[in-house]
CSV table of N, CA, C and O in Angstrom, one decimal:
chain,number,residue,atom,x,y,z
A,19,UNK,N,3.5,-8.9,15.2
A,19,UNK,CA,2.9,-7.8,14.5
A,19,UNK,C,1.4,-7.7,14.9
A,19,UNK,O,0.7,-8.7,14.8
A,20,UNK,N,1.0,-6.7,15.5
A,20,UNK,CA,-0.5,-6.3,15.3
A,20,UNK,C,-1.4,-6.6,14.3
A,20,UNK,O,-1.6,-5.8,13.4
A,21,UNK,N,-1.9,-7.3,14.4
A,21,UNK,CA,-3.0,-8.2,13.5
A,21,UNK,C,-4.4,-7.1,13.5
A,21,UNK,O,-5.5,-7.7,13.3
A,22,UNK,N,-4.4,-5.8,13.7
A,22,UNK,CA,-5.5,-4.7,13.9
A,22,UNK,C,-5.6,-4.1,12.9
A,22,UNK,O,-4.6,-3.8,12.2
A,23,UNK,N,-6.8,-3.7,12.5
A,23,UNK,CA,-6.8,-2.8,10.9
A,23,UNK,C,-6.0,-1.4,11.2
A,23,UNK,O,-4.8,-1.1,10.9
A,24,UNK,N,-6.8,-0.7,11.8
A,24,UNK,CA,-6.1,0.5,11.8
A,24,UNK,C,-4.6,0.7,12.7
A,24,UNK,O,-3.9,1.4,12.0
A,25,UNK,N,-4.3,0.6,13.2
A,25,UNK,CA,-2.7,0.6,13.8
A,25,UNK,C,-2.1,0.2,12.6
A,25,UNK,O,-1.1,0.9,12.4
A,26,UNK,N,-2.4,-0.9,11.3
A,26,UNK,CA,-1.3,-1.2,10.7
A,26,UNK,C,-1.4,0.0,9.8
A,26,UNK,O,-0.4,0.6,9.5
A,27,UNK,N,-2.7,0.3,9.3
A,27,UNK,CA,-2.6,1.4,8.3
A,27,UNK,C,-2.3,2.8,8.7
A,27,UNK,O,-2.4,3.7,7.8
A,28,UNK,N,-1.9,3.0,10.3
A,28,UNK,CA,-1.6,4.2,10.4
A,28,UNK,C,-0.1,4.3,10.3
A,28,UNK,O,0.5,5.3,9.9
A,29,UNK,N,0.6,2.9,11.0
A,29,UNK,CA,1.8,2.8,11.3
A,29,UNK,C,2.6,2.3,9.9
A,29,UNK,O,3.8,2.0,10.0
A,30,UNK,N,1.9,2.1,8.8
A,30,UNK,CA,3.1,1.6,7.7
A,30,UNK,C,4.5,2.0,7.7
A,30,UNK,O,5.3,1.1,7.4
A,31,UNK,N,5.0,3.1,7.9
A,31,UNK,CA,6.1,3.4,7.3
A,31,UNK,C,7.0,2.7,8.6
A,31,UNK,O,8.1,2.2,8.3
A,32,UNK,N,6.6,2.8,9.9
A,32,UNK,CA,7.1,2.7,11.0
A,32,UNK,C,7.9,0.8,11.0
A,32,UNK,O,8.9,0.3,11.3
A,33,UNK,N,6.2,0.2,10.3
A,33,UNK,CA,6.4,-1.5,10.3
A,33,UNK,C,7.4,-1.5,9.1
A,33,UNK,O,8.3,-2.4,9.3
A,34,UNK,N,7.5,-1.1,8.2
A,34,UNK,CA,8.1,-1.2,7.0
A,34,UNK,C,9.9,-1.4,7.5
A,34,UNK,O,10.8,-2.2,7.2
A,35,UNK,N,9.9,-0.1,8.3
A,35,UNK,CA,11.5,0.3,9.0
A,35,UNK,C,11.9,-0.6,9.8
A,35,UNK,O,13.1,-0.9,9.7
A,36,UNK,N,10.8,-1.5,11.0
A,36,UNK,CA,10.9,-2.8,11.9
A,36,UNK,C,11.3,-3.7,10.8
A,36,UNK,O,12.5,-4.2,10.8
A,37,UNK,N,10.4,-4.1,9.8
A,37,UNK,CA,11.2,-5.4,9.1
A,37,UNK,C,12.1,-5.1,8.9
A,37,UNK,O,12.7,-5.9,9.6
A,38,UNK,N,13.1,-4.4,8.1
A,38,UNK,CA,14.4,-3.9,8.0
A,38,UNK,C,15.2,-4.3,9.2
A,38,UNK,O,16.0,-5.2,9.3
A,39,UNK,N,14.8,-3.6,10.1
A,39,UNK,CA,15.6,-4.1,11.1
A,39,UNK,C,15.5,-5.7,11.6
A,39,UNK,O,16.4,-6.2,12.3
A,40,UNK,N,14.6,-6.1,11.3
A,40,UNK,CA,14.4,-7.9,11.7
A,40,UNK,C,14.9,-8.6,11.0
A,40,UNK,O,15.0,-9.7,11.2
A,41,UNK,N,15.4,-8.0,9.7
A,41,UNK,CA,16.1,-8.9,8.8
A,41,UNK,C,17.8,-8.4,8.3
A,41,UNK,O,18.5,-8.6,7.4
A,42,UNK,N,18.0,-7.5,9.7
A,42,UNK,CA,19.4,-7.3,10.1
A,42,UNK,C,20.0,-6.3,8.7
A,42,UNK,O,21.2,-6.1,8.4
A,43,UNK,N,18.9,-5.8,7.9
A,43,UNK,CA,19.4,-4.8,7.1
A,43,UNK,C,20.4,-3.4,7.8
A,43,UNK,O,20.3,-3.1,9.0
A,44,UNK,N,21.2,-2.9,7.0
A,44,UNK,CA,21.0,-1.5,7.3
A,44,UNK,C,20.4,-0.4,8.0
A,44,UNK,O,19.3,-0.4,7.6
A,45,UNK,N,20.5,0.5,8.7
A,45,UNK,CA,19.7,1.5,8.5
A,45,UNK,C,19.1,2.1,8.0
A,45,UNK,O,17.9,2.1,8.3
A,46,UNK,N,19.7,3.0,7.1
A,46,UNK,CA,19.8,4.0,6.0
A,46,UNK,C,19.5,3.2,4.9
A,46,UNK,O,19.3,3.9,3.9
A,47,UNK,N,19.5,2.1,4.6
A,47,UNK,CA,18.6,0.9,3.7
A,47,UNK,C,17.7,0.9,3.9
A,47,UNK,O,17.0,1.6,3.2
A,48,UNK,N,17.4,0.3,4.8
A,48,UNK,CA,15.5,0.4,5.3
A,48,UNK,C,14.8,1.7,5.3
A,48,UNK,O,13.7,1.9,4.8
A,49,UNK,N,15.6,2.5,5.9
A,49,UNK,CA,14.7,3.9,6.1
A,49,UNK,C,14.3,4.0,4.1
A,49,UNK,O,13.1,3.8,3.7
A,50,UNK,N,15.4,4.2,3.2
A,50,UNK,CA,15.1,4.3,2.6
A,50,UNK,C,14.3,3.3,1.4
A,50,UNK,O,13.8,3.7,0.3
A,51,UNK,N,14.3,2.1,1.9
A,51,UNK,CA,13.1,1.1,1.3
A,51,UNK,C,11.2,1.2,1.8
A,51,UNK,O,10.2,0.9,1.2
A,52,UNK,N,11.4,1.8,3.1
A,52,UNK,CA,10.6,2.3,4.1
A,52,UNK,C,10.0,3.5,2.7
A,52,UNK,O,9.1,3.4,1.9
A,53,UNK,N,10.7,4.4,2.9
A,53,UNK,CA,10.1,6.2,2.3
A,53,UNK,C,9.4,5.0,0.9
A,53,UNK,O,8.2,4.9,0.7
A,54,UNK,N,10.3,4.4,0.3
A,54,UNK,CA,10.2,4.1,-1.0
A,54,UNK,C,8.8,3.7,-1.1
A,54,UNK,O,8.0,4.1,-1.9
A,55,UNK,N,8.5,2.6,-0.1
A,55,UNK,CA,7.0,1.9,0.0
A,55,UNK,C,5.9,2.7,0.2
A,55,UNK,O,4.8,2.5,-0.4
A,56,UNK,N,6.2,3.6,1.3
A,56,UNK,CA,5.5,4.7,2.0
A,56,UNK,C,4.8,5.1,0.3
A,56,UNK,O,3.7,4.6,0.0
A,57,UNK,N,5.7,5.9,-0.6
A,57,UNK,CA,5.0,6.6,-1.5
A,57,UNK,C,4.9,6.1,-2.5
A,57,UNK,O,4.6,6.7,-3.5
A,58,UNK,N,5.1,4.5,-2.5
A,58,UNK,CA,4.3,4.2,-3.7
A,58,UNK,C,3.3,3.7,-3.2
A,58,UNK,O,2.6,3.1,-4.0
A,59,UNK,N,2.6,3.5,-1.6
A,59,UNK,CA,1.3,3.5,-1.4
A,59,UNK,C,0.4,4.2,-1.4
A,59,UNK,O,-0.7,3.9,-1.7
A,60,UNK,N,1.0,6.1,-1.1
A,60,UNK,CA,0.5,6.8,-1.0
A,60,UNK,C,0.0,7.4,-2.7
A,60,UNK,O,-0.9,8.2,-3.0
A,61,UNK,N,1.1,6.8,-3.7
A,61,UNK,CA,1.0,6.9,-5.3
A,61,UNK,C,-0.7,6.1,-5.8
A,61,UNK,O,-1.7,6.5,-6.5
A,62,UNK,N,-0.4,4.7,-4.9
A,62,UNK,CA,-1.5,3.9,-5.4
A,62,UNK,C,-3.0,4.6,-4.8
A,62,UNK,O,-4.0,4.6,-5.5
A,63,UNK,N,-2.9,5.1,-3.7
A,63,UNK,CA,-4.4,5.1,-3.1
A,63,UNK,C,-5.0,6.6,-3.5
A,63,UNK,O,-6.2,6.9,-3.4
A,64,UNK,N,-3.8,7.4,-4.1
A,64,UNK,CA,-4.4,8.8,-4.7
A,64,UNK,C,-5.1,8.4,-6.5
A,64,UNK,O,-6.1,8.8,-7.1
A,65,UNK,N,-4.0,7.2,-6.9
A,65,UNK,CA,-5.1,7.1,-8.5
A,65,UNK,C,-6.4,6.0,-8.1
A,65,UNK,O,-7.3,5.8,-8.9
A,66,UNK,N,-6.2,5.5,-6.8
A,66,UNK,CA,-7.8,4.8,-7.2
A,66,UNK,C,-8.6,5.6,-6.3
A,66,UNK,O,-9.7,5.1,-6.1
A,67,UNK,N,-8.3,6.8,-5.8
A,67,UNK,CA,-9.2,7.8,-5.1
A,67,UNK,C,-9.6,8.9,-7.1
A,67,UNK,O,-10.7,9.2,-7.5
A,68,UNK,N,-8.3,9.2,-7.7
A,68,UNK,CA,-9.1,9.9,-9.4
A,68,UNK,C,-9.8,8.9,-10.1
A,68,UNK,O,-10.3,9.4,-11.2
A,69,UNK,N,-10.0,7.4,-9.9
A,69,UNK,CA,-10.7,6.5,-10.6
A,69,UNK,C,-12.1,6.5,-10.3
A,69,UNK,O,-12.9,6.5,-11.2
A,70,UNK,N,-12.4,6.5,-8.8
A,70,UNK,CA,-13.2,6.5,-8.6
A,70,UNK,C,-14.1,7.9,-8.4
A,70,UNK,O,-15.3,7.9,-8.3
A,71,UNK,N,-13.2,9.0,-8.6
A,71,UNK,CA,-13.8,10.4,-9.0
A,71,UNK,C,-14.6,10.4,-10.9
A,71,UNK,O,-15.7,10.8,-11.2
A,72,UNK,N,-13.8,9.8,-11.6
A,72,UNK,CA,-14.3,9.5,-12.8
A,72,UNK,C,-15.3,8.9,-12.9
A,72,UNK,O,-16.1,9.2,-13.7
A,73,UNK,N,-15.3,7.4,-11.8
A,73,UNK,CA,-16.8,6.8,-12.1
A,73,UNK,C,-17.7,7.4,-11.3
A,73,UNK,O,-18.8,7.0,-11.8
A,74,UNK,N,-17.8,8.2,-10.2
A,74,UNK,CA,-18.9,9.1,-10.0
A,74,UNK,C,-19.7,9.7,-11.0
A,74,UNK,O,-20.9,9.6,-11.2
A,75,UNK,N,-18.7,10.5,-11.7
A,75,UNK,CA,-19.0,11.9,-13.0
A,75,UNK,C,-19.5,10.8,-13.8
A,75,UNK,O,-20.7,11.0,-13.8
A,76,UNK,N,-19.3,9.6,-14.7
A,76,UNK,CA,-19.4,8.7,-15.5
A,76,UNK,C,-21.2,8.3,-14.7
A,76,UNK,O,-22.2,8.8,-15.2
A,77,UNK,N,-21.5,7.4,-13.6
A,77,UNK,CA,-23.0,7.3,-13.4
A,77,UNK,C,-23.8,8.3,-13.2
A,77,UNK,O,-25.0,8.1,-13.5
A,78,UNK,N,-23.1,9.8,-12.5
A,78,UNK,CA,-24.7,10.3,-12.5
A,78,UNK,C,-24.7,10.9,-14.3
A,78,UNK,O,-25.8,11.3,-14.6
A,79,UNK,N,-23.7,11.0,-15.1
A,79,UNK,CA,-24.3,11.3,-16.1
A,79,UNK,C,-25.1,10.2,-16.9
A,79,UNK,O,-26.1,10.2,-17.7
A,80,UNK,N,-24.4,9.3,-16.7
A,80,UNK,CA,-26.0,8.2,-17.3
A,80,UNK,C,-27.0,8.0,-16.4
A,80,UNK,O,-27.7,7.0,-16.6
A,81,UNK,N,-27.2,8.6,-15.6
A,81,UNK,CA,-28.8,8.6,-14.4
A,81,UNK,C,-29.5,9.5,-15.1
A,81,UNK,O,-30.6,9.3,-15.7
A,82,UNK,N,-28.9,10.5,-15.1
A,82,UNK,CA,-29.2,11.8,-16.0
A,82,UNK,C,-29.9,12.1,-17.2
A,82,UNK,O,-30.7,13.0,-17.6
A,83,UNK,N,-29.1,10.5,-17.8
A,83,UNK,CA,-29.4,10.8,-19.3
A,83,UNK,C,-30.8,9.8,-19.8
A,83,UNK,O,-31.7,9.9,-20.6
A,84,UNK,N,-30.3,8.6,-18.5
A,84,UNK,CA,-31.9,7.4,-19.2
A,84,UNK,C,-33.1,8.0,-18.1
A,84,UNK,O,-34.4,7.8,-18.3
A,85,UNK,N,-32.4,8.7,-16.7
A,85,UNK,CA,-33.9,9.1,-16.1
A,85,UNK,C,-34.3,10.5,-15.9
A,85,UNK,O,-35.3,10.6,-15.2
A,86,UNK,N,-33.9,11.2,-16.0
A,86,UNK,CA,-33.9,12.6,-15.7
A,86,UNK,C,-33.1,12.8,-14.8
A,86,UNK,O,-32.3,13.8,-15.0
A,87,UNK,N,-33.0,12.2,-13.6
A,87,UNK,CA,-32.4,12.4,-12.1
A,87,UNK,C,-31.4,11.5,-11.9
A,87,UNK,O,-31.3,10.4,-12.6
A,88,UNK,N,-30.7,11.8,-11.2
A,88,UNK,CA,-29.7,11.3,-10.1
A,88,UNK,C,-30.2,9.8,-9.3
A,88,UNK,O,-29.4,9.0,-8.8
A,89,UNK,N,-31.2,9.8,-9.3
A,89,UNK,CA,-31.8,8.7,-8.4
A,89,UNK,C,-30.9,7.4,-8.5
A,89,UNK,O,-30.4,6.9,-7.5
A,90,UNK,N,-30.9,6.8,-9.8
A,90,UNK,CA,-30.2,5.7,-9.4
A,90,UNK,C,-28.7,5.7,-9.6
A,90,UNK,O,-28.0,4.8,-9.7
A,91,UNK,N,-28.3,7.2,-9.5
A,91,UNK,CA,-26.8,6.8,-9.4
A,91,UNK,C,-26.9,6.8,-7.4
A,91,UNK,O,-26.4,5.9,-6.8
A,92,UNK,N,-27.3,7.6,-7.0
A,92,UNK,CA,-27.7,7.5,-5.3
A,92,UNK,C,-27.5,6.1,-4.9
A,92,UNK,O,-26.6,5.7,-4.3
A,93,UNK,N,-28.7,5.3,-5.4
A,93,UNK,CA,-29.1,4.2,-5.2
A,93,UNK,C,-27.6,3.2,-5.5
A,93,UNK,O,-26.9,2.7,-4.6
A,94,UNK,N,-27.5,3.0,-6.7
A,94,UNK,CA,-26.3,2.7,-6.6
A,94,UNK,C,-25.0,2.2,-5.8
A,94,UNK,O,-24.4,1.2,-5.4
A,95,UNK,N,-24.6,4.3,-5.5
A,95,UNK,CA,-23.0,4.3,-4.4
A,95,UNK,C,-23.6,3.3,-3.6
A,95,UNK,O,-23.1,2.1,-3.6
A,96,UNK,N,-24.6,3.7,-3.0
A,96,UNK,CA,-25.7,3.2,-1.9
A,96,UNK,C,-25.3,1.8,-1.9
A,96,UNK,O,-24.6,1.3,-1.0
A,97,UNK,N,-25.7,1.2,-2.9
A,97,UNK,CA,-25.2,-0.3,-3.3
A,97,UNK,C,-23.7,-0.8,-2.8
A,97,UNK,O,-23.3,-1.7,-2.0
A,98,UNK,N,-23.3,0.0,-3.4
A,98,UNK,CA,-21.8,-0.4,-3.6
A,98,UNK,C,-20.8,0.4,-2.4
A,98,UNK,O,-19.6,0.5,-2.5
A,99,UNK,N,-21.6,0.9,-1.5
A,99,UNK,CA,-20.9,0.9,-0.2
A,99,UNK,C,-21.6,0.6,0.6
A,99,UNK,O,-21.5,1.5,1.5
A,100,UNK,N,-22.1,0.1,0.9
A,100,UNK,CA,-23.1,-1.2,1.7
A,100,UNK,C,-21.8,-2.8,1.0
A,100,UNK,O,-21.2,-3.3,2.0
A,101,UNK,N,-21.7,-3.3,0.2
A,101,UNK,CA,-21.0,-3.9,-0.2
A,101,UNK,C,-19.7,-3.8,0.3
A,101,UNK,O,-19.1,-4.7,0.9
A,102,UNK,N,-19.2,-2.4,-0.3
A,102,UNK,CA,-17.5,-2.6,0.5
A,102,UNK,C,-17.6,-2.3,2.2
A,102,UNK,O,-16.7,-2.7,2.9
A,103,UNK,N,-18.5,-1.9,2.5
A,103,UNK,CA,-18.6,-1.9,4.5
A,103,UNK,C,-18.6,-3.2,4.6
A,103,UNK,O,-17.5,-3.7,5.0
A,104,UNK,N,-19.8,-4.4,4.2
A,104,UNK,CA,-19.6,-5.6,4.3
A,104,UNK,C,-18.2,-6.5,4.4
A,104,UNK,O,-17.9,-7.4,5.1
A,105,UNK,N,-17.7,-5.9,3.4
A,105,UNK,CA,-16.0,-6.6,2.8
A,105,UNK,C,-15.2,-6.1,4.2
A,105,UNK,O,-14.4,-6.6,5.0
A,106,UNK,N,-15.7,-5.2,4.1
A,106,UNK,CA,-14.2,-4.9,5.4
A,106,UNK,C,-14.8,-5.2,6.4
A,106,UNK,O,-14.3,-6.3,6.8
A,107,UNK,N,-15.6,-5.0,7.0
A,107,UNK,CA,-16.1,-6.0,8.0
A,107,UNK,C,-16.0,-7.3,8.1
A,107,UNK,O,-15.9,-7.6,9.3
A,108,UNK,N,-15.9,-8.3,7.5
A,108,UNK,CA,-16.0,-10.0,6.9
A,108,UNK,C,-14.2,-9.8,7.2
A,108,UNK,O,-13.7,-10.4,8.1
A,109,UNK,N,-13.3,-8.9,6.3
A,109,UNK,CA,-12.2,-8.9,6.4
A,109,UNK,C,-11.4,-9.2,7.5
A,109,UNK,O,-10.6,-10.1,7.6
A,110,UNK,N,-11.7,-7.9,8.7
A,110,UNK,CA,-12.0,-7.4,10.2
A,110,UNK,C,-11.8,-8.4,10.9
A,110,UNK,O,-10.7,-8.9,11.2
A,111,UNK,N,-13.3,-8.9,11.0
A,111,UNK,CA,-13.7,-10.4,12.0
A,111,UNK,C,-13.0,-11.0,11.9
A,111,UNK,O,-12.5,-11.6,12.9
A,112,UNK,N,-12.3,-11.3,10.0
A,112,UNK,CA,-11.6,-12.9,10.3
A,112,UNK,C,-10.2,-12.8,10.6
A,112,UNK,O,-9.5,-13.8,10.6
A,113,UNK,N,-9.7,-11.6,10.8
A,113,UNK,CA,-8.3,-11.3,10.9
A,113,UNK,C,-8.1,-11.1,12.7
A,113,UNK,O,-7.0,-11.3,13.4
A,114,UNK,N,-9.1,-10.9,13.1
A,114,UNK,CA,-8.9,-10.9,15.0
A,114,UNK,C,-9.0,-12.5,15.1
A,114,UNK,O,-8.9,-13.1,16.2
């Protein structure tokens, strides 16, 4: 298996259908354990894409409310994606 970030996350459904076949399943099994996985990943990454739409609307209205401005909700994301770049990076490295 490709040990690469992106090829795996572009190819899911593709690796999904190989293990099927590496473990001498079916076809028409796999394919459809394959779709099955496919969209309950694509289930998962759409509710933590509206979670994180909520906690947007959720800090700048308390930036809002204790400072007038937006400033430290900015500061903040700022924070907390400097943080998750770090993670996937650290992730990255130790997976090559």
């Amino acid at each position: 298996m490709d040990r690469k970030f992106w090829p795996q996350r572009a190819n899911f459904p593709q690796q999904q259908a190989n293990r099927g076949e590496s473990r001498r399943i079916p076809a028409a099994t796999a394919e459809a354990d394959s779709r099955r996985r496919s969209a309950a990943l694509i289930g998962l990454a759409g509710a933590i894409g509206a979670f994180g739409g909520v906690l947007v609307n959720l800090a700048f209205r308390q930036s809002f409310l204790a400072g007038g401005n937006g400033d430290a909700a900015y500061t903040g994301f700022l924070v907390a994606y400097a943080g998750c770049s770090a993670l996937t990076w650290a992730v990255w490295l130790r997976r090559r």
